PDB file of C-alpha atoms and ligand atoms in Angstrom:
ATOM      1  CA  UNK A   1      24.038   8.130 -54.586  1.00  0.00           C
ATOM      2  CA  UNK A   2      23.646   7.702 -58.370  1.00  0.00           C
ATOM      3  CA  UNK A   3      26.550   9.190 -60.369  1.00  0.00           C
ATOM      4  CA  UNK A   4      25.382  11.475 -63.158  1.00  0.00           C
ATOM      5  CA  UNK A   5      27.134  10.361 -66.351  1.00  0.00           C
ATOM      6  CA  UNK A   6      26.482  12.270 -69.573  1.00  0.00           C
ATOM      7  CA  UNK A   7      25.980   9.621 -72.239  1.00  0.00           C
ATOM      8  CA  UNK A   8      24.319  11.936 -74.743  1.00  0.00           C
ATOM      9  CA  UNK A   9      25.744  12.263 -78.252  1.00  0.00           C
ATOM     10  CA  UNK A  10      25.587  15.297 -80.530  1.00  0.00           C
ATOM     11  CA  UNK A  11      25.332  14.620 -84.260  1.00  0.00           C
ATOM     12  CA  UNK A  12      24.889  17.654 -86.495  1.00  0.00           C
ATOM     13  CA  UNK A  13      21.781  19.543 -85.387  1.00  0.00           C
ATOM     14  CA  UNK A  14      20.570  16.626 -83.248  1.00  0.00           C
ATOM     15  CA  UNK A  15      21.267  15.068 -79.884  1.00  0.00           C
ATOM     16  CA  UNK A  16      20.797  11.423 -78.979  1.00  0.00           C
ATOM     17  CA  UNK A  17      19.980  10.751 -75.317  1.00  0.00           C
ATOM     18  CA  UNK A  18      22.353   7.801 -75.341  1.00  0.00           C
ATOM     19  CA  UNK A  19      24.825   6.230 -77.790  1.00  0.00           C
ATOM     20  CA  UNK A  20      23.261   2.786 -78.214  1.00  0.00           C
ATOM     21  CA  UNK A  21      20.970   2.311 -81.205  1.00  0.00           C
ATOM     22  CA  UNK A  22      19.551  -0.682 -83.037  1.00  0.00           C
ATOM     23  CA  UNK A  23      20.763  -1.243 -86.585  1.00  0.00           C
ATOM     24  CA  UNK A  24      18.724  -1.027 -89.753  1.00  0.00           C
ATOM     25  CA  UNK A  25      17.347  -4.328 -90.961  1.00  0.00           C
ATOM     26  CA  UNK A  26      17.552  -5.983 -87.554  1.00  0.00           C
ATOM     27  CA  UNK A  27      14.711  -4.182 -85.807  1.00  0.00           C
ATOM     28  CA  UNK A  28      12.016  -3.951 -88.485  1.00  0.00           C
ATOM     29  CA  UNK A  29       9.932  -0.816 -88.019  1.00  0.00           C
ATOM     30  CA  UNK A  30      10.031  -1.043 -84.227  1.00  0.00           C
ATOM     31  CA  UNK A  31       6.611  -2.614 -83.622  1.00  0.00           C
ATOM     32  CA  UNK A  32       8.072  -6.081 -84.188  1.00  0.00           C
ATOM     33  CA  UNK A  33       9.880  -5.667 -80.839  1.00  0.00           C
ATOM     34  CA  UNK A  34       6.919  -4.322 -78.856  1.00  0.00           C
ATOM     35  CA  UNK A  35       6.701  -6.153 -75.526  1.00  0.00           C
ATOM     36  CA  UNK A  36      10.238  -7.494 -75.921  1.00  0.00           C
ATOM     37  CA  UNK A  37      12.290  -4.383 -75.218  1.00  0.00           C
ATOM     38  CA  UNK A  38      12.079  -1.197 -73.202  1.00  0.00           C
ATOM     39  CA  UNK A  39      12.187   1.382 -76.005  1.00  0.00           C
ATOM     40  CA  UNK A  40      13.427   4.051 -73.594  1.00  0.00           C
ATOM     41  CA  UNK A  41      16.712   2.108 -73.390  1.00  0.00           C
ATOM     42  CA  UNK A  42      17.395   2.900 -77.045  1.00  0.00           C
ATOM     43  CA  UNK A  43      19.343   5.941 -78.179  1.00  0.00           C
ATOM     44  CA  UNK A  44      17.835   5.461 -81.643  1.00  0.00           C
ATOM     45  CA  UNK A  45      16.017   3.055 -83.877  1.00  0.00           C
ATOM     46  CA  UNK A  46      17.575   2.963 -87.337  1.00  0.00           C
ATOM     47  CA  UNK A  47      14.640   1.732 -89.411  1.00  0.00           C
ATOM     48  CA  UNK A  48      14.546  -0.940 -92.052  1.00  0.00           C
ATOM     49  CA  UNK A  49      15.665   0.633 -95.341  1.00  0.00           C
ATOM     50  CA  UNK A  50      12.957   2.662 -97.068  1.00  0.00           C
ATOM     51  CA  UNK A  51      12.882   3.048-100.855  1.00  0.00           C
ATOM     52  CA  UNK A  52      10.625   5.109-103.124  1.00  0.00           C
ATOM     53  CA  UNK A  53       8.569   2.122-104.280  1.00  0.00           C
ATOM     54  CA  UNK A  54       7.797  -1.082-102.343  1.00  0.00           C
ATOM     55  CA  UNK A  55      10.333  -3.861-102.955  1.00  0.00           C
ATOM     56  CA  UNK A  56       9.702  -7.603-102.709  1.00  0.00           C
ATOM     57  CA  UNK A  57      13.400  -8.295-102.187  1.00  0.00           C
ATOM     58  CA  UNK A  58      15.554 -11.222-103.279  1.00  0.00           C
ATOM     59  CA  UNK A  59      14.441 -14.835-103.855  1.00  0.00           C
ATOM     60  CA  UNK A  60      14.614 -17.125-100.795  1.00  0.00           C
ATOM     61  CA  UNK A  61      16.502 -18.475 -98.972  1.00  0.00           C
ATOM     62  CA  UNK A  62      17.625 -15.077 -97.732  1.00  0.00           C
ATOM     63  CA  UNK A  63      19.389 -16.016 -94.520  1.00  0.00           C
ATOM     64  CA  UNK A  64      21.913 -18.653 -93.544  1.00  0.00           C
ATOM     65  CA  UNK A  65      23.793 -19.057 -90.302  1.00  0.00           C
ATOM     66  CA  UNK A  66      27.595 -19.058 -90.474  1.00  0.00           C
ATOM     67  CA  UNK A  67      30.277 -19.521 -87.786  1.00  0.00           C
ATOM     68  CA  UNK A  68      29.723 -16.622 -85.350  1.00  0.00           C
ATOM     69  CA  UNK A  69      27.497 -14.799 -87.799  1.00  0.00           C
ATOM     70  CA  UNK A  70      24.772 -14.779 -90.420  1.00  0.00           C
ATOM     71  CA  UNK A  71      24.743 -14.154 -94.128  1.00  0.00           C
ATOM     72  CA  UNK A  72      21.723 -12.229 -95.470  1.00  0.00           C
ATOM     73  CA  UNK A  73      20.537 -11.367 -98.930  1.00  0.00           C
ATOM     74  CA  UNK A  74      17.254  -9.601 -98.197  1.00  0.00           C
ATOM     75  CA  UNK A  75      17.540  -7.284-101.190  1.00  0.00           C
ATOM     76  CA  UNK A  76      16.087  -4.223 -99.447  1.00  0.00           C
ATOM     77  CA  UNK A  77      12.574  -5.709 -99.180  1.00  0.00           C
ATOM     78  CA  UNK A  78      10.394  -2.937 -97.749  1.00  0.00           C
ATOM     79  CA  UNK A  79       6.962  -1.335 -97.926  1.00  0.00           C
ATOM     80  CA  UNK A  80       8.027   1.796 -99.839  1.00  0.00           C
ATOM     81  CA  UNK A  81       7.941   5.369 -98.602  1.00  0.00           C
ATOM     82  CA  UNK A  82       4.163   5.957 -98.830  1.00  0.00           C
ATOM     83  CA  UNK A  83       3.210   2.937 -96.710  1.00  0.00           C
ATOM     84  CA  UNK A  84       6.106   3.700 -94.395  1.00  0.00           C
ATOM     85  CA  UNK A  85       4.608   7.130 -93.747  1.00  0.00           C
ATOM     86  CA  UNK A  86       1.031   5.930 -93.323  1.00  0.00           C
ATOM     87  CA  UNK A  87       1.565   2.579 -91.557  1.00  0.00           C
ATOM     88  CA  UNK A  88       4.930   2.600 -89.800  1.00  0.00           C
ATOM     89  CA  UNK A  89       5.951   6.143 -88.919  1.00  0.00           C
ATOM     90  CA  UNK A  90       3.116   6.942 -86.452  1.00  0.00           C
ATOM     91  CA  UNK A  91       4.093   4.033 -84.183  1.00  0.00           C
ATOM     92  CA  UNK A  92       7.814   4.733 -84.502  1.00  0.00           C
ATOM     93  CA  UNK A  93       7.480   8.388 -83.611  1.00  0.00           C
ATOM     94  CA  UNK A  94       5.304   7.579 -80.597  1.00  0.00           C
ATOM     95  CA  UNK A  95       8.322   5.855 -79.009  1.00  0.00           C
ATOM     96  CA  UNK A  96      10.591   7.499 -76.431  1.00  0.00           C
ATOM     97  CA  UNK A  97      13.684   7.230 -78.647  1.00  0.00           C
ATOM     98  CA  UNK A  98      15.072   8.913 -81.741  1.00  0.00           C
ATOM     99  CA  UNK A  99      13.908   7.592 -85.119  1.00  0.00           C
ATOM    100  CA  UNK A 100      16.525   7.551 -87.854  1.00  0.00           C
ATOM    101  CA  UNK A 101      15.083   6.550 -91.215  1.00  0.00           C
ATOM    102  CA  UNK A 102      17.435   4.406 -93.291  1.00  0.00           C
ATOM    103  CA  UNK A 103      17.013   5.563 -96.898  1.00  0.00           C
ATOM    104  CA  UNK A 104      17.970   3.496 -99.952  1.00  0.00           C
ATOM    105  CA  UNK A 105      17.637   3.930-103.699  1.00  0.00           C
ATOM    106  CA  UNK A 106      18.810   2.780-107.106  1.00  0.00           C
ATOM    107  CA  UNK A 107      19.518   6.278-108.398  1.00  0.00           C
ATOM    108  CA  UNK A 108      20.430   9.636-106.923  1.00  0.00           C
ATOM    109  CA  UNK A 109      16.983  10.851-107.870  1.00  0.00           C
ATOM    110  CA  UNK A 110      15.326   8.079-105.842  1.00  0.00           C
ATOM    111  CA  UNK A 111      17.286   8.891-102.689  1.00  0.00           C
ATOM    112  CA  UNK A 112      16.302  12.538-103.134  1.00  0.00           C
ATOM    113  CA  UNK A 113      12.618  11.755-103.650  1.00  0.00           C
ATOM    114  CA  UNK A 114      12.462   9.590-100.522  1.00  0.00           C
ATOM    115  CA  UNK A 115      14.006  12.295 -98.356  1.00  0.00           C
ATOM    116  CA  UNK A 116      11.869  15.024 -99.946  1.00  0.00           C
ATOM    117  CA  UNK A 117       8.733  13.014 -99.213  1.00  0.00           C
ATOM    118  CA  UNK A 118       9.765  12.313 -95.618  1.00  0.00           C
ATOM    119  CA  UNK A 119      10.633  15.979 -95.101  1.00  0.00           C
ATOM    120  CA  UNK A 120       7.188  16.938 -96.389  1.00  0.00           C
ATOM    121  CA  UNK A 121       5.517  15.082 -93.498  1.00  0.00           C
ATOM    122  CA  UNK A 122       8.293  15.460 -90.920  1.00  0.00           C
ATOM    123  CA  UNK A 123       6.263  13.525 -88.355  1.00  0.00           C
ATOM    124  CA  UNK A 124       8.946  13.428 -85.679  1.00  0.00           C
ATOM    125  CA  UNK A 125      11.801  11.913 -87.680  1.00  0.00           C
ATOM    126  CA  UNK A 126      15.125  12.623 -85.935  1.00  0.00           C
ATOM    127  CA  UNK A 127      17.417  12.099 -88.913  1.00  0.00           C
ATOM    128  CA  UNK A 128      18.435   9.996 -91.904  1.00  0.00           C
ATOM    129  CA  UNK A 129      20.924   7.210 -92.439  1.00  0.00           C
ATOM    130  CA  UNK A 130      21.728   6.916 -96.137  1.00  0.00           C
ATOM    131  CA  UNK A 131      22.319   3.339 -97.187  1.00  0.00           C
ATOM    132  CA  UNK A 132      24.992   3.384 -99.874  1.00  0.00           C
ATOM    133  CA  UNK A 133      26.370   0.031 -98.819  1.00  0.00           C
ATOM    134  CA  UNK A 134      23.850  -2.771 -99.393  1.00  0.00           C
ATOM    135  CA  UNK A 135      25.749  -5.615-101.085  1.00  0.00           C
ATOM    136  CA  UNK A 136      22.559  -7.407-102.187  1.00  0.00           C
ATOM    137  CA  UNK A 137      21.086  -5.274-104.977  1.00  0.00           C
ATOM    138  CA  UNK A 138      22.025  -4.917-108.649  1.00  0.00           C
ATOM    139  CA  UNK A 139      21.487  -1.147-108.811  1.00  0.00           C
ATOM    140  CA  UNK A 140      22.425   1.460-106.216  1.00  0.00           C
ATOM    141  CA  UNK A 141      23.804   0.144-102.921  1.00  0.00           C
ATOM    142  CA  UNK A 142      27.485  -0.640-103.314  1.00  0.00           C
ATOM    143  CA  UNK A 143      27.638   1.123-106.695  1.00  0.00           C
ATOM    144  CA  UNK A 144      27.374   4.403-104.755  1.00  0.00           C
ATOM    145  CA  UNK A 145      29.249   3.341-101.659  1.00  0.00           C
ATOM    146  CA  UNK A 146      32.470   2.355-103.407  1.00  0.00           C
ATOM    147  CA  UNK A 147      32.965   5.549-105.411  1.00  0.00           C
ATOM    148  CA  UNK A 148      34.161   8.673-103.539  1.00  0.00           C
ATOM    149  CA  UNK A 149      32.989  11.006-106.331  1.00  0.00           C
ATOM    150  CA  UNK A 150      29.450   9.630-106.304  1.00  0.00           C
ATOM    151  CA  UNK A 151      29.348   9.658-102.507  1.00  0.00           C
ATOM    152  CA  UNK A 152      30.251  13.324-102.329  1.00  0.00           C
ATOM    153  CA  UNK A 153      27.747  14.248-105.037  1.00  0.00           C
ATOM    154  CA  UNK A 154      24.915  12.223-103.496  1.00  0.00           C
ATOM    155  CA  UNK A 155      25.648  13.504 -99.995  1.00  0.00           C
ATOM    156  CA  UNK A 156      25.680  17.146-101.042  1.00  0.00           C
ATOM    157  CA  UNK A 157      22.456  16.747-103.017  1.00  0.00           C
ATOM    158  CA  UNK A 158      20.739  15.224 -99.945  1.00  0.00           C
ATOM    159  CA  UNK A 159      22.313  17.810 -97.638  1.00  0.00           C
ATOM    160  CA  UNK A 160      20.409  20.506 -99.495  1.00  0.00           C
ATOM    161  CA  UNK A 161      17.106  18.769 -98.694  1.00  0.00           C
ATOM    162  CA  UNK A 162      17.304  18.557 -94.916  1.00  0.00           C
ATOM    163  CA  UNK A 163      18.654  20.242 -91.792  1.00  0.00           C
ATOM    164  CA  UNK A 164      18.202  17.027 -89.831  1.00  0.00           C
ATOM    165  CA  UNK A 165      21.227  14.852 -89.010  1.00  0.00           C
ATOM    166  CA  UNK A 166      22.451  13.122 -92.176  1.00  0.00           C
ATOM    167  CA  UNK A 167      24.451   9.938 -91.648  1.00  0.00           C
ATOM    168  CA  UNK A 168      26.124   8.039 -94.488  1.00  0.00           C
ATOM    169  CA  UNK A 169      26.353   4.267 -93.914  1.00  0.00           C
ATOM    170  CA  UNK A 170      29.587   2.872 -95.310  1.00  0.00           C
ATOM    171  CA  UNK A 171      30.563  -0.488 -96.722  1.00  0.00           C
ATOM    172  CA  UNK A 172      33.713  -2.359 -95.690  1.00  0.00           C
ATOM    173  CA  UNK A 173      33.868  -3.832 -99.221  1.00  0.00           C
ATOM    174  CA  UNK A 174      36.311  -1.206-100.500  1.00  0.00           C
ATOM    175  CA  UNK A 175      40.065  -0.759-100.758  1.00  0.00           C
ATOM    176  CA  UNK A 176      40.147   2.435 -98.697  1.00  0.00           C
ATOM    177  CA  UNK A 177      37.139   3.223 -96.531  1.00  0.00           C
ATOM    178  CA  UNK A 178      38.787   6.424 -95.262  1.00  0.00           C
ATOM    179  CA  UNK A 179      38.560   7.979 -98.755  1.00  0.00           C
ATOM    180  CA  UNK A 180      34.831   7.222 -98.863  1.00  0.00           C
ATOM    181  CA  UNK A 181      34.312   8.624 -95.356  1.00  0.00           C
ATOM    182  CA  UNK A 182      36.201  11.805 -96.292  1.00  0.00           C
ATOM    183  CA  UNK A 183      33.951  12.224 -99.361  1.00  0.00           C
ATOM    184  CA  UNK A 184      30.837  11.905 -97.219  1.00  0.00           C
ATOM    185  CA  UNK A 185      32.216  14.587 -94.913  1.00  0.00           C
ATOM    186  CA  UNK A 186      33.093  16.828 -97.870  1.00  0.00           C
ATOM    187  CA  UNK A 187      29.518  16.453 -99.136  1.00  0.00           C
ATOM    188  CA  UNK A 188      28.143  17.708 -95.825  1.00  0.00           C
ATOM    189  CA  UNK A 189      27.380  14.523 -93.873  1.00  0.00           C
ATOM    190  CA  UNK A 190      26.975  14.978 -90.121  1.00  0.00           C
ATOM    191  CA  UNK A 191      28.306  11.478 -89.359  1.00  0.00           C
ATOM    192  CA  UNK A 192      29.291   8.211 -90.958  1.00  0.00           C
ATOM    193  CA  UNK A 193      28.124   4.812 -89.726  1.00  0.00           C
ATOM    194  CA  UNK A 194      30.082   1.619 -90.324  1.00  0.00           C
ATOM    195  CA  UNK A 195      30.353  -1.199 -91.077  1.00  0.00           C
ATOM    196  CA  UNK A 196      27.624  -2.600 -93.283  1.00  0.00           C
ATOM    197  CA  UNK A 197      28.052  -6.294 -94.072  1.00  0.00           C
ATOM    198  CA  UNK A 198      30.957  -8.044 -95.775  1.00  0.00           C
ATOM    199  CA  UNK A 199      30.184  -9.912 -99.012  1.00  0.00           C
ATOM    200  CA  UNK A 200      30.190 -13.688 -98.484  1.00  0.00           C
ATOM    201  CA  UNK A 201      28.954 -16.981 -99.916  1.00  0.00           C
ATOM    202  CA  UNK A 202      27.962 -20.348 -98.436  1.00  0.00           C
ATOM    203  CA  UNK A 203      27.847 -23.398-100.728  1.00  0.00           C
ATOM    204  CA  UNK A 204      25.837 -26.547-100.025  1.00  0.00           C
ATOM    205  CA  UNK A 205      28.321 -29.221-101.033  1.00  0.00           C
ATOM    206  CA  UNK A 206      25.549 -31.825-101.469  1.00  0.00           C
ATOM    207  CA  UNK A 207      23.807 -29.835-104.189  1.00  0.00           C
ATOM    208  CA  UNK A 208      26.874 -27.921-105.341  1.00  0.00           C
ATOM    209  CA  UNK A 209      24.768 -24.734-105.221  1.00  0.00           C
ATOM    210  CA  UNK A 210      25.020 -21.557-103.141  1.00  0.00           C
ATOM    211  CA  UNK A 211      22.583 -21.705-100.211  1.00  0.00           C
ATOM    212  CA  UNK A 212      21.227 -18.183-100.699  1.00  0.00           C
ATOM    213  CA  UNK A 213      18.772 -17.536-103.510  1.00  0.00           C
ATOM    214  CA  UNK A 214      20.862 -14.538-104.570  1.00  0.00           C
ATOM    215  CA  UNK A 215      24.042 -16.668-104.336  1.00  0.00           C
ATOM    216  CA  UNK A 216      25.990 -14.123-102.277  1.00  0.00           C
ATOM    217  CA  UNK A 217      24.976 -12.168 -99.200  1.00  0.00           C
ATOM    218  CA  UNK A 218      26.272  -9.871 -96.492  1.00  0.00           C
ATOM    219  CA  UNK A 219      28.048 -11.278 -93.445  1.00  0.00           C
ATOM    220  CA  UNK A 220      27.276  -9.823 -90.004  1.00  0.00           C
ATOM    221  CA  UNK A 221      27.604 -10.867 -86.358  1.00  0.00           C
ATOM    222  CA  UNK A 222      30.551 -11.410 -84.013  1.00  0.00           C
ATOM    223  CA  UNK A 223      32.694 -12.778 -86.866  1.00  0.00           C
ATOM    224  CA  UNK A 224      32.985  -9.284 -88.375  1.00  0.00           C
ATOM    225  CA  UNK A 225      33.608  -7.354 -85.139  1.00  0.00           C
ATOM    226  CA  UNK A 226      37.418  -7.052 -85.424  1.00  0.00           C
ATOM    227  CA  UNK A 227      36.972  -5.688 -88.960  1.00  0.00           C
ATOM    228  CA  UNK A 228      34.453  -3.111 -87.744  1.00  0.00           C
ATOM    229  CA  UNK A 229      36.639  -2.011 -84.836  1.00  0.00           C
ATOM    230  CA  UNK A 230      39.716  -1.635 -87.067  1.00  0.00           C
ATOM    231  CA  UNK A 231      37.821   0.368 -89.688  1.00  0.00           C
ATOM    232  CA  UNK A 232      36.244   2.581 -87.002  1.00  0.00           C
ATOM    233  CA  UNK A 233      39.774   3.279 -85.716  1.00  0.00           C
ATOM    234  CA  UNK A 234      40.994   4.180 -89.216  1.00  0.00           C
ATOM    235  CA  UNK A 235      37.974   6.283 -90.192  1.00  0.00           C
ATOM    236  CA  UNK A 236      38.011   8.214 -86.907  1.00  0.00           C
ATOM    237  CA  UNK A 237      41.521   9.372 -87.756  1.00  0.00           C
ATOM    238  CA  UNK A 238      40.496  10.455 -91.263  1.00  0.00           C
ATOM    239  CA  UNK A 239      37.412  12.596 -90.544  1.00  0.00           C
ATOM    240  CA  UNK A 240      36.305  15.155 -87.972  1.00  0.00           C
ATOM    241  CA  UNK A 241      32.590  14.215 -87.986  1.00  0.00           C
ATOM    242  CA  UNK A 242      31.300  11.575 -85.526  1.00  0.00           C
ATOM    243  CA  UNK A 243      31.660   7.892 -86.377  1.00  0.00           C
ATOM    244  CA  UNK A 244      28.888   5.439 -85.464  1.00  0.00           C
ATOM    245  CA  UNK A 245      30.339   1.956 -85.069  1.00  0.00           C
ATOM    246  CA  UNK A 246      28.632  -1.368 -85.633  1.00  0.00           C
ATOM    247  CA  UNK A 247      29.374  -4.968 -86.509  1.00  0.00           C
ATOM    248  CA  UNK A 248      29.137  -7.894 -84.122  1.00  0.00           C
ATOM    249  CA  UNK A 249      28.333  -6.057 -80.893  1.00  0.00           C
ATOM    250  CA  UNK A 250      26.812  -8.483 -78.377  1.00  0.00           C
ATOM    251  CA  UNK A 251      27.697  -6.913 -75.001  1.00  0.00           C
ATOM    252  CA  UNK A 252      29.061  -3.760 -73.379  1.00  0.00           C
ATOM    253  CA  UNK A 253      32.700  -4.787 -73.812  1.00  0.00           C
ATOM    254  CA  UNK A 254      32.160  -5.203 -77.561  1.00  0.00           C
ATOM    255  CA  UNK A 255      30.581  -1.735 -77.762  1.00  0.00           C
ATOM    256  CA  UNK A 256      33.400  -0.282 -75.657  1.00  0.00           C
ATOM    257  CA  UNK A 257      35.928  -1.589 -78.175  1.00  0.00           C
ATOM    258  CA  UNK A 258      34.209   0.548 -80.822  1.00  0.00           C
ATOM    259  CA  UNK A 259      34.000   3.555 -78.489  1.00  0.00           C
ATOM    260  CA  UNK A 260      37.656   3.324 -77.481  1.00  0.00           C
ATOM    261  CA  UNK A 261      38.524   3.026 -81.187  1.00  0.00           C
ATOM    262  CA  UNK A 262      36.713   6.317 -81.789  1.00  0.00           C
ATOM    263  CA  UNK A 263      32.977   5.660 -82.185  1.00  0.00           C
ATOM    264  CA  UNK A 264      30.728   8.352 -80.703  1.00  0.00           C
ATOM    265  CA  UNK A 265      27.763   5.976 -80.848  1.00  0.00           C
ATOM    266  CA  UNK A 266      27.124   2.321 -81.686  1.00  0.00           C
ATOM    267  CA  UNK A 267      24.439   0.169 -83.244  1.00  0.00           C
ATOM    268  CA  UNK A 268      23.366  -3.312 -82.201  1.00  0.00           C
ATOM    269  CA  UNK A 269      22.479  -5.481 -85.219  1.00  0.00           C
ATOM    270  CA  UNK A 270      22.537  -9.254 -85.462  1.00  0.00           C
ATOM    271  CA  UNK A 271      22.493  -9.630 -81.651  1.00  0.00           C
ATOM    272  CA  UNK A 272      18.879  -8.355 -81.631  1.00  0.00           C
ATOM    273  CA  UNK A 273      17.837 -11.684 -83.166  1.00  0.00           C
ATOM    274  CA  UNK A 274      19.427 -13.579 -80.270  1.00  0.00           C
ATOM    275  CA  UNK A 275      18.660 -11.256 -77.370  1.00  0.00           C
ATOM    276  CA  UNK A 276      16.343  -8.318 -78.083  1.00  0.00           C
ATOM    277  CA  UNK A 277      17.408  -6.713 -74.805  1.00  0.00           C
ATOM    278  CA  UNK A 278      21.055  -6.412 -75.893  1.00  0.00           C
ATOM    279  CA  UNK A 279      20.916  -2.624 -76.426  1.00  0.00           C
ATOM    280  CA  UNK A 280      19.697  -1.969 -72.873  1.00  0.00           C
ATOM    281  CA  UNK A 281      22.335  -4.283 -71.408  1.00  0.00           C
ATOM    282  CA  UNK A 282      25.040  -2.588 -73.480  1.00  0.00           C
ATOM    283  CA  UNK A 283      23.888   0.852 -72.312  1.00  0.00           C
ATOM    284  CA  UNK A 284      24.038  -0.150 -68.638  1.00  0.00           C
ATOM    285  CA  UNK A 285      27.461  -1.717 -69.166  1.00  0.00           C
ATOM    286  CA  UNK A 286      28.815   1.458 -70.777  1.00  0.00           C
ATOM    287  CA  UNK A 287      27.499   3.517 -67.871  1.00  0.00           C
ATOM    288  CA  UNK A 288      29.155   1.112 -65.404  1.00  0.00           C
ATOM    289  CA  UNK A 289      32.450   1.337 -67.290  1.00  0.00           C
ATOM    290  CA  UNK A 290      32.353   5.146 -67.114  1.00  0.00           C
ATOM    291  CA  UNK A 291      31.720   5.003 -63.355  1.00  0.00           C
ATOM    292  CA  UNK A 292      34.497   2.450 -62.792  1.00  0.00           C
ATOM    293  CA  UNK A 293      36.936   4.565 -64.800  1.00  0.00           C
ATOM    294  CA  UNK A 294      35.959   7.951 -63.356  1.00  0.00           C
ATOM    295  CA  UNK A 295      34.612   9.284 -66.672  1.00  0.00           C
ATOM    296  CA  UNK A 296      31.760  11.780 -66.351  1.00  0.00           C
ATOM    297  CA  UNK A 297      30.881  11.713 -70.037  1.00  0.00           C
ATOM    298  CA  UNK A 298      31.195   9.435 -73.032  1.00  0.00           C
ATOM    299  CA  UNK A 299      33.496  11.995 -74.674  1.00  0.00           C
ATOM    300  CA  UNK A 300      36.158  11.184 -72.105  1.00  0.00           C
ATOM    301  CA  UNK A 301      36.484   7.599 -73.345  1.00  0.00           C
ATOM    302  CA  UNK A 302      35.646   8.051 -77.039  1.00  0.00           C
ATOM    303  CA  UNK A 303      38.809   7.363 -79.057  1.00  0.00           C
ATOM    304  CA  UNK A 304      40.844   6.748 -75.896  1.00  0.00           C
ATOM    305  CA  UNK A 305      42.650   3.691 -77.275  1.00  0.00           C
ATOM    306  CA  UNK A 306      46.425   4.134 -77.225  1.00  0.00           C
TER     307      UNK A 306
HETATM  308  C1  SIN B 401      19.480  -6.167 -97.582  1.00  0.00           C
HETATM  309  O1  SIN B 401      18.339  -5.688 -97.577  1.00  0.00           O
HETATM  310  O2  SIN B 401      19.849  -6.961 -98.464  1.00  0.00           O
HETATM  311  C2  SIN B 401      20.449  -5.787 -96.513  1.00  0.00           C
HETATM  312  C3  SIN B 401      20.556  -4.327 -96.349  1.00  0.00           C
HETATM  313  C4  SIN B 401      21.958  -3.846 -96.323  1.00  0.00           C
HETATM  314  O3  SIN B 401      22.900  -4.630 -96.229  1.00  0.00           O
HETATM  315  O4  SIN B 401      22.161  -2.631 -96.413  1.00  0.00           O
END
């Protein structure tokens, strides 16, 4: 007999069927993974960042492998909100999983305009993840994500534009991430997601030059997992809204570390490039863990570390 485990997650006005999503920037606009994954395994697709205008992104090279990770400096390359709506959204919203649009901008006004435009079409969007943590752009990105005052102001201005779940994606490149998370909550966020990448650099000693065209990039992959788990643990104790954990998850045990630390949901990022089926495997592993430990819902294990 199959045990009925409730793995659903409530975030603001929305409910995710399961806690395992795929992280922004590692899953394109969904279609890139057609034929490779069973989309019904996914709790949510967090889309590639969408800005008001199309962006070409940073000069190449944009990716370099590092020990147990990768360093990227994509620079928020994307098609812009209009093409996203006409070319990407119809496929995404035909899928049997929630679609969370990752929104980025250089100014508060830009973030607002992107969300206003997306709200005007609706089109089956489940919610928004606000990217205030990209380390690879000169304007916006980290400039917002490192300042609690700006975070609260931006969050409350976006809150007024939508009733859908509003998630603020946090950077680990700060002195005190709990202060930033508290500001997002004060501004009306329904959840915070963390961690975005850690700033890093790789130098080619033969040329004496940084490998990445933008010189520095953001580090992700298993190398950052202990940082993500520790910050999830700290943030969970500082806010009452749900925390979505990510950073270096490759298997169910990795995801369970985040959940035990206090994450209500998780995102799979860099691992998608190695094994596109990671999210489904993680989901089945979490379900198995609940059965083995007599938990009938995810809530029973969320934050259970002692
Ligand atoms: C990028 O586009 O450079 C990465 C996005 C991010 O780190 O938020």
